[in-house]
Structure formats: structure tokens, C-alpha cells
Amino acid sequence: MGPRRIGVLTGGGDCPGLNAVIRAVVKTATLGHGVETVGILDGYQGLVEDRVVPLERDSVSGILDQGGTILGTNNRAAPARYPDGTDANGKPRIVDATDRCLATAEKHGIDALVVIGGDGTMSCSAPIAQAGLPVIGVPKTIDNDLVGTDLTFGFTTAASTATESLDRLHTTAESHHRVIVCELMGRNAGWLTLESGVASGADVILLPELPFQPEVVCDFVQSRRAGGRGFSIVACAEGARIAGQDAVVARRVQGSPDPIRLGGIGALVADLVERETGIETRTTVLGHVQRGGAPVAADRVLATQFGHAAVEFLLQGAENQVVVLRNGTIEHIDLMEVTGKQRLVPTNHPLIRAAQSIGTCFGVH
Ligand code: F6P
């Protein structure tokens, strides 16, 4: 027999389309199958702390086009390493709260979980799944770095927001004959920078997967100026790094499944370009703008397909799986195939080759 009450949570950083998934899960379960749904607030934190709300048809009415998540999210609360107050020395006490998650599920009659999140969220669900509560994951992230799926929802919206921002930087850079370096999100994956860089016609694209040589970037900017184009746009991934050096870390977030927050490479590249070329250079860090706002149509559609499929797969008996998009088809794969891995841009990706062939510099020879 399939589940009678499904719990839904959103974990990790938010992204456009989360609400569209929640809506599809709730409507598919309740309208399509008469299965009840409840929402768990603020990711796994709500599961540990027993914060559960009813989710009915009315709760999800009108949220398809809303950014963020009506359930709230959290990128610190991993059940197996849960920060629970402080010890006698004032240090954070880390406990295994898996049992508390299971107790909350039992109390509310939750017999399956839909977890909507990225790699961290999927990894966090493993101990819960192993303890016997069936889990199905729905892959979200603006980074598009989840293995097993051709696309995560949220990415297309973030890429289009980033493209629009790069377009805006283009006009001001051109007017002032400046270089503008725009630092984009994506962690260790360059998908967002590659896609928005190509879409906006950035002159230089710096990706984590292709460590760059500063002199190549500076020579390229100089040669553009010598050729009469006084400005340049550099789309720089937050995970980009100078060949032979590490990525630049902005901060470490205690308690997060992936504590490192990248940032700062944009300013470093700008300093370097200005010093070496003498051309006035500015930096823009696009930041969380890329995660906010309404999902574009393609993300609303993908999120709806994912949410619907998650419920259908659960009712067909799938357990501890992740919903994925492969060659245009929605399928499911084992949760363990996804956890602890990253899908990076192959250095011979056709889009890199196409961009190189039309004169885009990637900072490498
Ligand atoms: O994984 C999504 C993401 O937006 C990354 O692109 C970025 O590095 C990180 O999250 C930022 O995390 P936070 O919201 O904790 O600053």
C-alpha cells in the first residue's frame, strides 16, 4: 500500500520554482489520489523541532508564480549533525537528531517524505531513508550541479536574471569605456556563468572548471582596446580560480552540510586587470538577486512535472529515489547515486567551444 500522508520540505538555498513543486505535490496527492499532505517548516529544522502544518489545496492556490518557498528553508540543519545548543564550554553541541525526525513523522502520521533541495538536502535525507521512512528527492538549485539530471529547476530563471544583469552592465561599461567584472553564483560549477555569459555576449568568461591565467585575460582586454573596443565585460564564476591557486573563500557557515561560501574572486580579477592594463575597472557581485523572484515559464513547467512525478513515483512504490530529467523524460534514480557528488561543466563542453569560436576569452591559451 502506498503512503497515506506525505510530508513536504524545502531544504538548502531557495530558488525560483520551489512553490511550483509544492503546489504540484499537494494537488497531485490530494486531488489525484486522495492522499493527505503536510508541510514541514524551514527544512529539516522543522522536522527535528516538530513544526508541521497542514497543506491543502487552498494552501497552494496562487503560489505557482511566486519566488521563494511558502515552507521556509534552511541550509544549516543536517539531522545527523544537528546543532543543539552549547556544551559546558560554550561550544556548539552537535547531536544526531535522526530519531527526532522519525518521531515527528510518526506523530503526524507522515509515511513518506518529498524533499526538495540540492545535493546537501539529498545527503541529509540518507539517514532518514535508511531508518525506514521512504524519501523521494526533487532536484533544485540555481547551480545546476546535481548529478543524474540534465537540469535542475531554478537554473533557467537564475540564468535569465543573470543575463539581464549582464546586459545592463554592458551598456554602462560601454558608455564609460570601462571593464566591469561581474561575479556570479554557482559554487564549484560554472553552468550559470557559462550560460549567462554566452547569452549576454560577455567578452571574458571565467569558470571554476577552467583555471585561468591572468595574463591571458589582461592581454585580451588590452587587445580589445587596441582594436577600438574600449570596454569589456568579464563574467566571473564565484568558484573561478587562477591556475595553480585555490578558489577564494568568503566565509564558512557553521552547521551547514557544505560550510564553504565562495566569493571575492571578482574583486581580485578587477584589481588585477586595472593594474595590468591601466583601464578603469569595476566589480559587481550579483549575489542573491540570482536566487530571487518569479520563476520563468520553463522552470514553472519543470517544477510542476517534478512535483507531480515525485508523488506518482511514491505511489508506484519508489523509495529513496530522486526525480530526474534525462533526455526530455522524467525518471527516477537512486538517492545514493546523487549524494556527495557534483556535476561540473566538462572542459570540452560544446558551448565552451562555440563561445571560443566566436571570440570569447576563457582565460586559457
Ligand atoms: O547553492 C546555491 C547558492 O546560491 C550558491 O550558488 C552560492 O554559492 C550559495 O548558495 C550561497 O549560499 P548562502 O545563501 O548561504 O549565502
PDB file of N, CA and C and ligand atoms in Angstrom, residues 75 141-143 185-187 238 261 288 291, ligand 1:
ATOM      1  N   ASN A  75      19.731  26.202   5.306  1.00  0.00           N
ATOM      2  CA  ASN A  75      20.853  25.422   4.778  1.00  0.00           C
ATOM      3  C   ASN A  75      21.884  25.095   5.858  1.00  0.00           C
ATOM      4  N   THR A 141      18.315  23.662  -7.708  1.00  0.00           N
ATOM      5  CA  THR A 141      19.448  24.541  -7.416  1.00  0.00           C
ATOM      6  C   THR A 141      19.717  25.424  -8.621  1.00  0.00           C
ATOM      7  N   ILE A 142      20.029  26.674  -8.320  1.00  0.00           N
ATOM      8  CA  ILE A 142      20.416  27.577  -9.409  1.00  0.00           C
ATOM      9  C   ILE A 142      21.788  27.179  -9.957  1.00  0.00           C
ATOM     10  N   ASP A 143      22.520  26.328  -9.210  1.00  0.00           N
ATOM     11  CA  ASP A 143      23.869  25.960  -9.650  1.00  0.00           C
ATOM     12  C   ASP A 143      23.840  24.901 -10.756  1.00  0.00           C
ATOM     13  N   MET A 185      27.065  33.473  -9.000  1.00  0.00           N
ATOM     14  CA  MET A 185      26.999  32.304  -8.109  1.00  0.00           C
ATOM     15  C   MET A 185      27.236  31.005  -8.882  1.00  0.00           C
ATOM     16  N   GLY A 186      27.112  29.884  -8.154  1.00  0.00           N
ATOM     17  CA  GLY A 186      27.252  28.585  -8.808  1.00  0.00           C
ATOM     18  C   GLY A 186      28.129  27.603  -8.061  1.00  0.00           C
ATOM     19  N   ARG A 187      28.701  28.054  -6.930  1.00  0.00           N
ATOM     20  CA  ARG A 187      29.655  27.227  -6.172  1.00  0.00           C
ATOM     21  C   ARG A 187      30.789  26.740  -7.074  1.00  0.00           C
ATOM     22  N   GLU A 238      31.897  32.588  -9.127  1.00  0.00           N
ATOM     23  CA  GLU A 238      32.460  32.738  -7.775  1.00  0.00           C
ATOM     24  C   GLU A 238      33.500  31.656  -7.477  1.00  0.00           C
ATOM     25  N   ARG A 261      31.487  29.151   1.733  1.00  0.00           N
ATOM     26  CA  ARG A 261      30.814  30.102   0.848  1.00  0.00           C
ATOM     27  C   ARG A 261      31.889  30.822   0.043  1.00  0.00           C
ATOM     28  N   HIS A 288      22.510  37.300  -4.233  1.00  0.00           N
ATOM     29  CA  HIS A 288      21.237  36.581  -4.072  1.00  0.00           C
ATOM     30  C   HIS A 288      20.131  37.057  -5.003  1.00  0.00           C
ATOM     31  N   ARG A 291      18.893  34.342  -6.998  1.00  0.00           N
ATOM     32  CA  ARG A 291      18.035  33.296  -6.422  1.00  0.00           C
ATOM     33  C   ARG A 291      16.592  33.747  -6.257  1.00  0.00           C
TER      34      ARG A 291
HETATM   35  O1  F6P B   1      23.801  26.681  -3.945  1.00  0.00           O
HETATM   36  C1  F6P B   1      23.114  27.859  -4.213  1.00  0.00           C
HETATM   37  C2  F6P B   1      23.935  29.058  -3.836  1.00  0.00           C
HETATM   38  O2  F6P B   1      23.210  30.221  -4.171  1.00  0.00           O
HETATM   39  C3  F6P B   1      25.330  29.103  -4.450  1.00  0.00           C
HETATM   40  O3  F6P B   1      25.344  29.476  -5.802  1.00  0.00           O
HETATM   41  C4  F6P B   1      26.029  30.070  -3.517  1.00  0.00           C
HETATM   42  O4  F6P B   1      27.406  29.848  -3.512  1.00  0.00           O
HETATM   43  C5  F6P B   1      25.429  29.736  -2.183  1.00  0.00           C
HETATM   44  O5  F6P B   1      24.183  29.082  -2.435  1.00  0.00           O
HETATM   45  C6  F6P B   1      25.196  30.924  -1.289  1.00  0.00           C
HETATM   46  O6  F6P B   1      24.761  30.459  -0.051  1.00  0.00           O
HETATM   47  P1  F6P B   1      24.140  31.403   1.059  1.00  0.00           P
HETATM   48  O7  F6P B   1      22.705  31.655   0.696  1.00  0.00           O
HETATM   49  O8  F6P B   1      24.273  30.620   2.311  1.00  0.00           O
HETATM   50  O9  F6P B   1      24.919  32.676   1.068  1.00  0.00           O
END
